[in-house]
Amino acid sequence: MRTSEIRTRWLDYFAANGHEIRPSVSLVSPEPSILFTVAGMVPFIPYILGTQQPPWPRAASVQKCIRTNDIDNVGRTTRHGTFFQMSGNFSFGDYFKEGAIDYAWELLTSGVDRGGYGLDGERLWMTIWEEDEVSWNHLTRTIGVPERRVQKLPFAEISWSTGQPGPAGSCCEIHYDRGPDYGPDGGPAVDTRGDRFLEIWNLVFDEFIRGEGRGHDFELVGKLERTAIDTGAGLERLAFIMQDKPNMYEIDEVYPVIAAAETMSGRSYGRGAAGGRRLGGRRAYARGRRPHPLRPHAHLRRRAPRQRRARLRPAPPHPPRRALHAPAGRGGRRHADPADRLQGRHEGLLPRTGGAVARDQRGRLRRGGRLPAHPGRRHHHPGHRGGRR
Ligand code: SER
């Protein structure tokens, strides 16, 4: 399926489900807290925060993005680009976790003849916040995804914000298993390179407000008055799965750039002096699995699960990481509403009064009249994400 058709199907599906279709905005962010449009949600931040009344309860778009914090990955992985398009659907106080999961599952797995993408549901894996029982129950009981394909992670590894004060929430990431030629078994929590279990769609359940901070080091300063949904599916990632290409650079909409570079440079793509420079490909992982003459078993060893430097302050408390496939209710304390628990645990840092979110004269977020201490100017990490993306 061509990328243009993947885009059209996205917009048609969400229009048919009551979403206002919005155009892509400028790559220079309309939101003053960030320089570039790093995600599809950027033009909707005031509606998610509640600082502006949304003209529609739900919207969808395919947004052109520059994600500055991904730049170091470009050329090293199969899936990162300096520029990409993010297909998104958004709810402003309308549907929440279950609705977002239902839409994603239906669009991905419905047959091509019914307007869907026709992906095999058996190849889809999810990562969710370990405290998110709503998503766990909905995925495993209502939709019927086997428990082993829903993996639980601590909040710091499965949450999203722009990297600046604004909305934040835990995620449900949807990954597509490209098969054993591309990486180890064990799901996205084990496949550290992310080439086998390719993240194709991130559903963000916005319910918190984050404050100032650098990288993963920031405070949650409150809860949103109304929850919101912000989802993002990499259009080029969907395309490289559906076009059966080894990386996002070889899809129909990106490869012409490489072809033009070949013409201009007189050099051929994929035929470098080292014997081939195409990223991805089945052979890339297979090469890594060949026994090393001096370390005959090294290729059989699994990499350790991802260790991230995430350091939320206050860190949402979580029990020691459970066995990945442990069903909900085992191995950790459970709470009726994880968000309430988070708030309760850190209540000293949260605004005591309710009220709409607003910006003060210096543009900082405030709600209910109390702000956390301003730590001064910080380095930006736009598109902060606990996950690897
Ligand atoms: N904002 C989230 C992301 O960029 C989902 O759209 O991953």
mmCIF file of C-alpha atoms and ligand atoms in Angstrom:
data_model
loop_
_atom_site.group_PDB
_atom_site.id
_atom_site.type_symbol
_atom_site.label_atom_id
_atom_site.label_comp_id
_atom_site.label_asym_id
_atom_site.label_seq_id
_atom_site.Cartn_x
_atom_site.Cartn_y
_atom_site.Cartn_z
ATOM 1 C CA MET A 1 0.000 0.000 0.000
ATOM 2 C CA ARG A 2 1.412 3.373 -0.983
ATOM 3 C CA THR A 3 2.122 5.921 1.736
ATOM 4 C CA SER A 4 -0.425 8.306 0.260
ATOM 5 C CA GLU A 5 -3.095 5.656 0.668
ATOM 6 C CA ILE A 6 -2.073 4.894 4.246
ATOM 7 C CA ARG A 7 -2.498 8.603 4.944
ATOM 8 C CA THR A 8 -5.886 8.791 3.221
ATOM 9 C CA ARG A 9 -7.178 5.726 5.043
ATOM 10 C CA TRP A 10 -6.153 7.247 8.363
ATOM 11 C CA LEU A 11 -8.022 10.466 7.750
ATOM 12 C CA ASP A 12 -11.075 8.714 6.293
ATOM 13 C CA TYR A 13 -11.290 6.329 9.231
ATOM 14 C CA PHE A 14 -11.183 9.025 11.871
ATOM 15 C CA ALA A 15 -13.496 11.347 9.914
ATOM 16 C CA ALA A 16 -16.026 8.497 9.763
ATOM 17 C CA ASN A 17 -15.679 8.225 13.544
ATOM 18 C CA GLY A 18 -16.597 11.828 14.247
ATOM 19 C CA HIS A 19 -13.132 13.448 14.260
ATOM 20 C CA GLU A 20 -12.506 16.922 12.851
ATOM 21 C CA ILE A 21 -9.749 16.574 10.259
ATOM 22 C CA ARG A 22 -7.098 19.224 10.760
ATOM 23 C CA PRO A 23 -4.300 20.232 8.380
ATOM 24 C CA SER A 24 -0.624 19.844 9.191
ATOM 25 C CA VAL A 25 0.711 23.049 10.794
ATOM 26 C CA SER A 26 4.124 24.675 10.325
ATOM 27 C CA LEU A 27 7.286 22.818 11.327
ATOM 28 C CA VAL A 28 8.085 25.920 13.375
ATOM 29 C CA SER A 29 5.969 25.204 16.406
ATOM 30 C CA PRO A 30 2.854 27.289 16.975
ATOM 31 C CA GLU A 31 3.245 26.408 20.674
ATOM 32 C CA PRO A 32 5.590 28.908 22.366
ATOM 33 C CA SER A 33 7.162 26.369 24.725
ATOM 34 C CA ILE A 34 8.968 24.467 21.935
ATOM 35 C CA LEU A 35 10.835 25.549 18.814
ATOM 36 C CA PHE A 36 9.813 22.815 16.372
ATOM 37 C CA THR A 37 6.666 20.806 15.874
ATOM 38 C CA VAL A 38 7.951 17.595 17.437
ATOM 39 C CA ALA A 39 4.659 15.676 17.416
ATOM 40 C CA GLY A 40 1.143 15.711 16.042
ATOM 41 C CA MET A 41 -0.206 16.935 19.372
ATOM 42 C CA VAL A 42 1.709 20.237 19.348
ATOM 43 C CA PRO A 43 -1.040 22.379 17.775
ATOM 44 C CA PHE A 44 -3.549 20.913 20.216
ATOM 45 C CA ILE A 45 -1.656 21.582 23.457
ATOM 46 C CA PRO A 46 -3.973 24.406 24.625
ATOM 47 C CA TYR A 47 -6.994 22.123 24.157
ATOM 48 C CA ILE A 48 -5.341 19.249 25.987
ATOM 49 C CA LEU A 49 -4.305 21.535 28.842
ATOM 50 C CA GLY A 50 -7.684 23.241 28.936
ATOM 51 C CA THR A 51 -6.252 26.758 28.527
ATOM 52 C CA GLN A 52 -8.445 27.119 25.417
ATOM 53 C CA GLN A 53 -11.847 25.676 24.733
ATOM 54 C CA PRO A 54 -11.508 23.047 21.988
ATOM 55 C CA PRO A 55 -13.773 23.798 19.008
ATOM 56 C CA TRP A 56 -14.370 20.051 18.601
ATOM 57 C CA PRO A 57 -14.246 17.201 21.103
ATOM 58 C CA ARG A 58 -12.073 15.027 18.833
ATOM 59 C CA ALA A 59 -9.696 15.666 15.951
ATOM 60 C CA ALA A 60 -7.286 13.840 13.650
ATOM 61 C CA SER A 61 -4.373 14.897 11.456
ATOM 62 C CA VAL A 62 -1.239 13.780 9.663
ATOM 63 C CA GLN A 63 1.371 16.213 10.964
ATOM 64 C CA LYS A 64 4.807 16.940 9.520
ATOM 65 C CA CYS A 65 7.356 16.737 12.355
ATOM 66 C CA ILE A 66 10.957 17.454 13.223
ATOM 67 C CA ARG A 67 11.844 15.585 16.390
ATOM 68 C CA THR A 68 15.077 17.095 17.547
ATOM 69 C CA ASN A 69 15.745 14.527 20.243
ATOM 70 C CA ASP A 70 15.714 11.735 17.643
ATOM 71 C CA ILE A 71 18.425 13.267 15.499
ATOM 72 C CA ASP A 72 21.247 11.284 17.092
ATOM 73 C CA ASN A 73 19.458 8.093 16.061
ATOM 74 C CA VAL A 74 19.100 9.004 12.412
ATOM 75 C CA GLY A 75 21.182 6.709 10.243
ATOM 76 C CA ARG A 76 21.741 4.287 13.115
ATOM 77 C CA THR A 77 18.306 2.691 13.231
ATOM 78 C CA THR A 78 15.809 1.624 10.621
ATOM 79 C CA ARG A 79 13.065 3.900 11.859
ATOM 80 C CA HIS A 80 14.266 7.414 12.728
ATOM 81 C CA GLY A 81 14.236 10.337 10.341
ATOM 82 C CA THR A 82 15.145 14.002 10.610
ATOM 83 C CA PHE A 83 11.680 14.595 9.182
ATOM 84 C CA PHE A 84 8.650 12.357 9.478
ATOM 85 C CA GLN A 85 4.890 12.454 9.405
ATOM 86 C CA MET A 86 2.859 11.575 12.437
ATOM 87 C CA SER A 87 -0.674 10.333 12.011
ATOM 88 C CA GLY A 88 -2.680 11.185 15.103
ATOM 89 C CA ASN A 89 -6.102 11.166 16.689
ATOM 90 C CA PHE A 90 -6.991 13.352 19.640
ATOM 91 C CA SER A 91 -9.737 13.546 22.215
ATOM 92 C CA PHE A 92 -10.249 16.569 24.436
ATOM 93 C CA GLY A 93 -12.249 15.305 27.388
ATOM 94 C CA ASP A 94 -14.138 12.933 25.108
ATOM 95 C CA TYR A 95 -13.124 9.250 24.790
ATOM 96 C CA PHE A 96 -10.185 8.010 26.855
ATOM 97 C CA LYS A 97 -8.107 4.829 27.141
ATOM 98 C CA GLU A 98 -10.617 2.245 25.968
ATOM 99 C CA GLY A 99 -11.822 4.344 23.065
ATOM 100 C CA ALA A 100 -8.285 5.077 21.871
ATOM 101 C CA ILE A 101 -7.321 1.398 22.086
ATOM 102 C CA ASP A 102 -10.454 0.353 20.198
ATOM 103 C CA TYR A 103 -9.826 2.767 17.354
ATOM 104 C CA ALA A 104 -6.194 1.716 17.037
ATOM 105 C CA TRP A 105 -6.960 -1.983 17.084
ATOM 106 C CA GLU A 106 -9.781 -1.670 14.579
ATOM 107 C CA LEU A 107 -7.877 0.452 12.079
ATOM 108 C CA LEU A 108 -4.743 -1.699 12.221
ATOM 109 C CA THR A 109 -6.426 -5.073 11.980
ATOM 110 C CA SER A 110 -9.484 -4.431 9.796
ATOM 111 C CA GLY A 111 -9.196 -5.875 6.323
ATOM 112 C CA VAL A 112 -7.898 -3.744 3.502
ATOM 113 C CA ASP A 113 -11.204 -4.233 1.708
ATOM 114 C CA ARG A 114 -12.951 -2.640 4.700
ATOM 115 C CA GLY A 115 -10.762 0.455 4.765
ATOM 116 C CA GLY A 116 -8.265 -0.839 7.349
ATOM 117 C CA TYR A 117 -4.572 -1.670 7.141
ATOM 118 C CA GLY A 118 -5.083 -5.429 7.302
ATOM 119 C CA LEU A 119 -2.265 -6.137 9.788
ATOM 120 C CA ASP A 120 -2.222 -9.501 11.512
ATOM 121 C CA GLY A 121 -3.375 -8.954 15.097
ATOM 122 C CA GLU A 122 -1.241 -11.899 16.192
ATOM 123 C CA ARG A 123 1.842 -9.835 15.408
ATOM 124 C CA LEU A 124 0.861 -6.883 17.585
ATOM 125 C CA TRP A 125 2.455 -6.460 21.018
ATOM 126 C CA MET A 126 1.728 -3.718 23.528
ATOM 127 C CA THR A 127 3.677 -2.029 26.274
ATOM 128 C CA ILE A 128 1.682 -0.276 28.986
ATOM 129 C CA TRP A 129 2.246 1.385 32.356
ATOM 130 C CA GLU A 130 2.396 -1.310 35.002
ATOM 131 C CA GLU A 131 -0.274 0.496 37.037
ATOM 132 C CA ASP A 132 -2.678 0.907 34.124
ATOM 133 C CA GLU A 133 -5.302 -1.683 34.859
ATOM 134 C CA VAL A 134 -7.846 -0.137 32.516
ATOM 135 C CA SER A 135 -5.642 -0.739 29.484
ATOM 136 C CA TRP A 136 -4.553 -4.149 30.749
ATOM 137 C CA ASN A 137 -8.142 -5.313 31.201
ATOM 138 C CA HIS A 138 -9.323 -3.828 27.962
ATOM 139 C CA LEU A 139 -6.532 -5.338 25.912
ATOM 140 C CA THR A 140 -6.504 -8.770 27.476
ATOM 141 C CA ARG A 141 -10.174 -9.280 28.307
ATOM 142 C CA THR A 142 -12.235 -7.186 25.904
ATOM 143 C CA ILE A 143 -10.004 -7.385 22.844
ATOM 144 C CA GLY A 144 -8.488 -10.729 23.769
ATOM 145 C CA VAL A 145 -4.782 -10.050 23.263
ATOM 146 C CA PRO A 146 -2.856 -12.872 25.008
ATOM 147 C CA GLU A 147 -1.327 -11.656 28.273
ATOM 148 C CA ARG A 148 2.219 -12.438 27.161
ATOM 149 C CA ARG A 149 1.889 -9.848 24.394
ATOM 150 C CA VAL A 150 1.000 -7.020 26.800
ATOM 151 C CA GLN A 151 4.164 -6.056 28.643
ATOM 152 C CA LYS A 152 4.261 -3.791 31.650
ATOM 153 C CA LEU A 153 6.799 -1.050 32.271
ATOM 154 C CA PRO A 154 7.386 1.534 35.006
ATOM 155 C CA PHE A 155 5.937 5.000 34.444
ATOM 156 C CA ALA A 156 9.331 6.508 33.676
ATOM 157 C CA GLU A 157 9.698 4.163 30.706
ATOM 158 C CA ILE A 158 6.223 4.450 29.309
ATOM 159 C CA SER A 159 5.174 8.084 29.594
ATOM 160 C CA TRP A 160 5.237 11.044 27.256
ATOM 161 C CA SER A 161 5.471 14.833 27.348
ATOM 162 C CA THR A 162 6.896 17.400 24.960
ATOM 163 C CA GLY A 163 9.956 17.843 27.168
ATOM 164 C CA GLN A 164 8.563 21.149 28.409
ATOM 165 C CA PRO A 165 5.937 22.043 31.001
ATOM 166 C CA GLY A 166 2.604 20.869 29.690
ATOM 167 C CA PRO A 167 0.473 17.761 29.455
ATOM 168 C CA ALA A 168 1.913 14.356 30.323
ATOM 169 C CA GLY A 169 0.615 10.847 30.613
ATOM 170 C CA SER A 170 1.332 7.178 30.450
ATOM 171 C CA CYS A 171 1.212 5.390 27.107
ATOM 172 C CA CYS A 172 0.100 2.248 25.410
ATOM 173 C CA GLU A 173 2.674 1.581 22.703
ATOM 174 C CA ILE A 174 1.744 -0.773 19.873
ATOM 175 C CA HIS A 175 4.583 -2.748 18.293
ATOM 176 C CA TYR A 176 4.601 -4.915 15.194
ATOM 177 C CA ASP A 177 6.617 -8.136 15.298
ATOM 178 C CA ARG A 178 8.626 -8.342 12.085
ATOM 179 C CA GLY A 179 9.766 -11.851 12.921
ATOM 180 C CA PRO A 180 12.856 -13.661 14.202
ATOM 181 C CA ASP A 181 15.042 -12.529 11.311
ATOM 182 C CA TYR A 182 15.038 -9.041 12.809
ATOM 183 C CA GLY A 183 15.789 -9.592 16.472
ATOM 184 C CA PRO A 184 15.432 -11.746 19.577
ATOM 185 C CA ASP A 185 12.225 -13.291 20.884
ATOM 186 C CA GLY A 186 10.621 -11.903 24.008
ATOM 187 C CA GLY A 187 8.721 -8.831 22.917
ATOM 188 C CA PRO A 188 9.542 -5.138 22.816
ATOM 189 C CA ALA A 189 10.870 -5.085 26.378
ATOM 190 C CA VAL A 190 13.640 -7.505 25.336
ATOM 191 C CA ASP A 191 14.324 -6.374 21.769
ATOM 192 C CA THR A 192 16.530 -3.458 22.778
ATOM 193 C CA ARG A 193 17.261 -2.319 19.231
ATOM 194 C CA GLY A 194 13.581 -2.137 18.357
ATOM 195 C CA ASP A 195 14.126 -3.538 14.878
ATOM 196 C CA ARG A 196 12.075 -6.661 15.394
ATOM 197 C CA PHE A 197 9.270 -5.289 17.572
ATOM 198 C CA LEU A 198 8.848 -2.044 15.733
ATOM 199 C CA GLU A 199 6.843 0.583 17.557
ATOM 200 C CA ILE A 200 4.212 1.777 15.139
ATOM 201 C CA TRP A 201 1.698 3.661 17.264
ATOM 202 C CA ASN A 202 1.860 5.431 20.594
ATOM 203 C CA LEU A 203 -1.346 6.129 22.492
ATOM 204 C CA VAL A 204 -0.771 8.782 25.165
ATOM 205 C CA PHE A 205 -3.276 9.017 27.985
ATOM 206 C CA ASP A 206 -2.834 12.595 29.128
ATOM 207 C CA GLU A 207 -3.915 13.119 32.704
ATOM 208 C CA PHE A 208 -1.010 14.963 34.393
ATOM 209 C CA ILE A 209 0.707 18.322 34.122
ATOM 210 C CA ARG A 210 4.476 18.272 34.135
ATOM 211 C CA GLY A 211 6.631 21.143 35.308
ATOM 212 C CA GLU A 212 10.097 22.397 34.461
ATOM 213 C CA GLY A 213 12.910 19.925 34.211
ATOM 214 C CA ARG A 214 15.598 18.484 32.051
ATOM 215 C CA GLY A 215 15.412 15.231 30.154
ATOM 216 C CA HIS A 216 13.740 12.716 32.393
ATOM 217 C CA ASP A 217 14.210 14.859 35.455
ATOM 218 C CA PHE A 218 10.999 16.804 35.983
ATOM 219 C CA GLU A 219 8.112 17.157 38.358
ATOM 220 C CA LEU A 220 4.503 16.252 37.925
ATOM 221 C CA VAL A 221 2.839 19.351 39.257
ATOM 222 C CA GLY A 222 -0.813 18.478 38.936
ATOM 223 C CA LYS A 223 -3.589 16.674 37.163
ATOM 224 C CA LEU A 224 -5.507 17.877 34.149
ATOM 225 C CA GLU A 225 -9.077 18.988 34.768
ATOM 226 C CA ARG A 226 -10.123 16.679 31.944
ATOM 227 C CA THR A 227 -8.243 13.756 30.525
ATOM 228 C CA ALA A 228 -7.181 13.815 26.896
ATOM 229 C CA ILE A 229 -5.946 11.437 24.231
ATOM 230 C CA ASP A 230 -2.950 12.132 22.007
ATOM 231 C CA THR A 231 -1.895 9.371 19.668
ATOM 232 C CA GLY A 232 0.855 9.231 17.098
ATOM 233 C CA ALA A 233 1.584 6.588 14.465
ATOM 234 C CA GLY A 234 4.665 7.047 12.325
ATOM 235 C CA LEU A 235 3.349 7.172 8.774
ATOM 236 C CA GLU A 236 6.683 6.045 7.342
ATOM 237 C CA ARG A 237 6.863 3.174 9.838
ATOM 238 C CA LEU A 238 3.457 1.898 8.822
ATOM 239 C CA ALA A 239 4.604 2.216 5.226
ATOM 240 C CA PHE A 240 7.791 0.254 5.674
ATOM 241 C CA ILE A 241 5.876 -2.607 7.249
ATOM 242 C CA MET A 242 3.129 -2.564 4.675
ATOM 243 C CA GLN A 243 5.554 -2.211 1.770
ATOM 244 C CA ASP A 244 7.811 -4.903 3.255
ATOM 245 C CA LYS A 245 10.911 -2.707 3.173
ATOM 246 C CA PRO A 246 13.822 -3.123 5.591
ATOM 247 C CA ASN A 247 13.789 0.523 6.735
ATOM 248 C CA MET A 248 11.859 3.788 6.443
ATOM 249 C CA TYR A 249 14.291 5.190 3.868
ATOM 250 C CA GLU A 250 13.246 2.764 1.165
ATOM 251 C CA ILE A 251 9.508 3.457 1.118
ATOM 252 C CA ASP A 252 7.879 5.016 -1.912
ATOM 253 C CA GLU A 253 7.840 8.576 -0.485
ATOM 254 C CA VAL A 254 11.413 8.666 0.834
ATOM 255 C CA TYR A 255 13.418 6.582 -1.621
ATOM 256 C CA PRO A 256 13.225 9.230 -4.390
ATOM 257 C CA VAL A 257 15.465 11.408 -2.184
ATOM 258 C CA ILE A 258 18.082 8.633 -2.125
ATOM 259 C CA ALA A 259 17.707 8.163 -5.869
ATOM 260 C CA ALA A 260 18.315 11.863 -6.410
ATOM 261 C CA ALA A 261 21.398 11.679 -4.183
ATOM 262 C CA GLU A 262 22.670 8.739 -6.258
ATOM 263 C CA THR A 263 22.289 10.763 -9.418
ATOM 264 C CA MET A 264 23.996 13.811 -7.989
ATOM 265 C CA SER A 265 26.838 11.922 -6.326
ATOM 266 C CA GLY A 266 27.391 9.183 -8.889
ATOM 267 C CA ARG A 267 27.438 6.660 -6.042
ATOM 268 C CA SER A 268 25.078 3.757 -5.536
ATOM 269 C CA TYR A 269 22.955 3.227 -2.467
ATOM 270 C CA GLY A 270 23.613 -0.086 -0.729
ATOM 271 C CA ARG A 271 26.888 -0.787 -2.503
ATOM 272 C CA GLY A 272 29.391 0.866 -0.202
ATOM 273 C CA ALA A 273 33.013 -0.173 0.184
ATOM 274 C CA ALA A 274 32.064 -2.186 3.277
ATOM 275 C CA GLY A 275 29.873 -4.406 1.149
ATOM 276 C CA GLY A 276 26.457 -2.898 1.673
ATOM 277 C CA ARG A 277 25.106 -0.075 3.783
ATOM 278 C CA ARG A 278 21.381 -0.689 3.713
ATOM 279 C CA LEU A 279 19.930 -0.413 7.170
ATOM 280 C CA GLY A 280 17.748 -3.146 8.513
ATOM 281 C CA GLY A 281 17.505 -6.125 6.246
ATOM 282 C CA ARG A 282 17.183 -9.660 7.478
ATOM 283 C CA ARG A 283 20.917 -10.237 7.209
ATOM 284 C CA ALA A 284 21.802 -7.478 9.661
ATOM 285 C CA TYR A 285 20.464 -9.414 12.632
ATOM 286 C CA ALA A 286 21.539 -12.784 11.243
ATOM 287 C CA ARG A 287 25.138 -11.521 11.025
ATOM 288 C CA GLY A 288 24.988 -10.630 14.699
ATOM 289 C CA ARG A 289 23.812 -14.160 15.522
ATOM 290 C CA ARG A 290 26.726 -15.964 13.930
ATOM 291 C CA PRO A 291 29.015 -17.569 16.538
ATOM 292 C CA HIS A 292 32.120 -15.525 17.257
ATOM 293 C CA PRO A 293 35.207 -17.772 16.936
ATOM 294 C CA LEU A 294 36.487 -16.760 20.390
ATOM 295 C CA ARG A 295 33.103 -16.439 22.117
ATOM 296 C CA PRO A 296 31.060 -19.292 20.695
ATOM 297 C CA HIS A 297 28.003 -18.685 22.886
ATOM 298 C CA ALA A 298 27.959 -14.914 22.868
ATOM 299 C CA HIS A 299 25.505 -14.739 19.993
ATOM 300 C CA LEU A 300 22.982 -16.758 21.985
ATOM 301 C CA ARG A 301 22.924 -14.407 24.928
ATOM 302 C CA ARG A 302 19.980 -12.147 25.202
ATOM 303 C CA ARG A 303 20.568 -8.483 25.797
ATOM 304 C CA ALA A 304 19.473 -7.206 29.135
ATOM 305 C CA PRO A 305 16.136 -5.403 29.091
ATOM 306 C CA ARG A 306 16.438 -1.755 28.350
ATOM 307 C CA GLN A 307 17.888 0.300 31.145
ATOM 308 C CA ARG A 308 16.898 3.874 30.849
ATOM 309 C CA ARG A 309 18.211 6.800 32.734
ATOM 310 C CA ALA A 310 14.716 7.924 33.555
ATOM 311 C CA ARG A 311 14.622 9.916 36.745
ATOM 312 C CA LEU A 312 11.254 11.466 37.415
ATOM 313 C CA ARG A 313 11.086 13.758 40.380
ATOM 314 C CA PRO A 314 9.003 12.852 42.232
ATOM 315 C CA ALA A 315 9.395 9.373 40.828
ATOM 316 C CA PRO A 316 6.000 7.749 40.579
ATOM 317 C CA PRO A 317 6.548 4.932 43.000
ATOM 318 C CA HIS A 318 6.402 1.511 41.505
ATOM 319 C CA PRO A 319 7.115 -1.889 42.879
ATOM 320 C CA PRO A 320 10.126 -3.839 41.681
ATOM 321 C CA ARG A 321 9.690 -4.788 38.086
ATOM 322 C CA ARG A 322 7.496 -7.828 37.784
ATOM 323 C CA ALA A 323 8.017 -10.759 35.548
ATOM 324 C CA LEU A 324 6.987 -9.437 32.197
ATOM 325 C CA HIS A 325 4.057 -11.700 31.740
ATOM 326 C CA ALA A 326 2.656 -11.492 35.207
ATOM 327 C CA PRO A 327 -1.064 -10.878 35.073
ATOM 328 C CA ALA A 328 -2.464 -7.778 36.719
ATOM 329 C CA GLY A 329 -2.757 -8.045 40.438
ATOM 330 C CA ARG A 330 0.373 -10.108 40.954
ATOM 331 C CA GLY A 331 3.711 -8.902 42.153
ATOM 332 C CA GLY A 332 2.850 -5.368 43.075
ATOM 333 C CA ARG A 333 0.413 -3.186 44.891
ATOM 334 C CA ARG A 334 -2.656 -2.396 42.873
ATOM 335 C CA HIS A 335 -4.779 0.685 43.221
ATOM 336 C CA ALA A 336 -8.232 1.472 41.982
ATOM 337 C CA ASP A 337 -7.036 4.644 40.294
ATOM 338 C CA PRO A 338 -3.283 4.815 39.689
ATOM 339 C CA ALA A 339 -3.489 8.524 39.046
ATOM 340 C CA ASP A 340 -5.043 9.123 42.447
ATOM 341 C CA ARG A 341 -2.279 7.130 44.021
ATOM 342 C CA LEU A 342 0.328 9.224 42.257
ATOM 343 C CA GLN A 343 -1.343 12.369 43.375
ATOM 344 C CA GLY A 344 -1.791 11.181 46.901
ATOM 345 C CA ARG A 345 1.809 10.090 47.261
ATOM 346 C CA HIS A 346 3.102 13.450 46.106
ATOM 347 C CA GLU A 347 0.355 15.641 47.333
ATOM 348 C CA GLY A 348 2.789 18.097 48.862
ATOM 349 C CA LEU A 349 3.982 18.988 45.376
ATOM 350 C CA LEU A 350 0.613 19.302 43.762
ATOM 351 C CA PRO A 351 -1.559 22.378 43.634
ATOM 352 C CA ARG A 352 -4.049 22.276 46.449
ATOM 353 C CA THR A 353 -6.804 24.032 44.568
ATOM 354 C CA GLY A 354 -8.411 23.117 41.290
ATOM 355 C CA GLY A 355 -9.187 25.515 38.482
ATOM 356 C CA ALA A 356 -8.168 25.904 34.894
ATOM 357 C CA VAL A 357 -4.559 25.756 33.775
ATOM 358 C CA ALA A 358 -3.143 29.125 32.739
ATOM 359 C CA ARG A 359 0.205 30.704 31.975
ATOM 360 C CA ASP A 360 1.640 33.432 34.178
ATOM 361 C CA GLN A 361 3.388 36.542 32.838
ATOM 362 C CA ARG A 362 6.571 34.602 32.174
ATOM 363 C CA GLY A 363 4.676 31.952 30.281
ATOM 364 C CA ARG A 364 5.024 29.293 32.954
ATOM 365 C CA LEU A 365 2.181 26.900 33.535
ATOM 366 C CA ARG A 366 0.150 27.347 36.642
ATOM 367 C CA ARG A 367 -2.968 25.872 37.993
ATOM 368 C CA GLY A 368 -4.867 26.656 41.107
ATOM 369 C CA GLY A 369 -2.536 29.521 42.033
ATOM 370 C CA ARG A 370 0.548 27.595 43.174
ATOM 371 C CA LEU A 371 3.675 26.890 41.181
ATOM 372 C CA PRO A 372 6.609 24.654 41.898
ATOM 373 C CA ALA A 373 9.940 26.405 42.344
ATOM 374 C CA HIS A 374 11.429 27.530 39.047
ATOM 375 C CA PRO A 375 14.779 25.805 38.661
ATOM 376 C CA GLY A 376 16.104 28.232 36.098
ATOM 377 C CA ARG A 377 16.885 27.757 32.446
ATOM 378 C CA ARG A 378 17.176 24.149 31.407
ATOM 379 C CA HIS A 379 18.345 22.323 28.388
ATOM 380 C CA HIS A 380 15.494 21.233 26.100
ATOM 381 C CA HIS A 381 14.678 17.637 25.330
ATOM 382 C CA PRO A 382 11.660 18.077 23.122
ATOM 383 C CA GLY A 383 9.489 15.085 22.730
ATOM 384 C CA HIS A 384 10.583 13.628 26.040
ATOM 385 C CA ARG A 385 9.572 10.097 26.083
ATOM 386 C CA GLY A 386 10.192 7.398 28.571
ATOM 387 C CA GLY A 387 10.045 4.855 25.794
ATOM 388 C CA ARG A 388 12.581 4.399 23.084
ATOM 389 C CA ARG A 389 10.425 5.327 20.105
HETATM 390 N N1 SER B 1 2.843 12.589 21.388
HETATM 391 C C1 SER B 1 3.113 11.184 21.258
HETATM 392 C C2 SER B 1 4.346 10.908 20.476
HETATM 393 O O1 SER B 1 4.803 11.788 19.819
HETATM 394 C C3 SER B 1 1.939 10.511 20.602
HETATM 395 O O2 SER B 1 1.462 11.285 19.583
HETATM 396 O O3 SER B 1 4.824 9.806 20.508
#
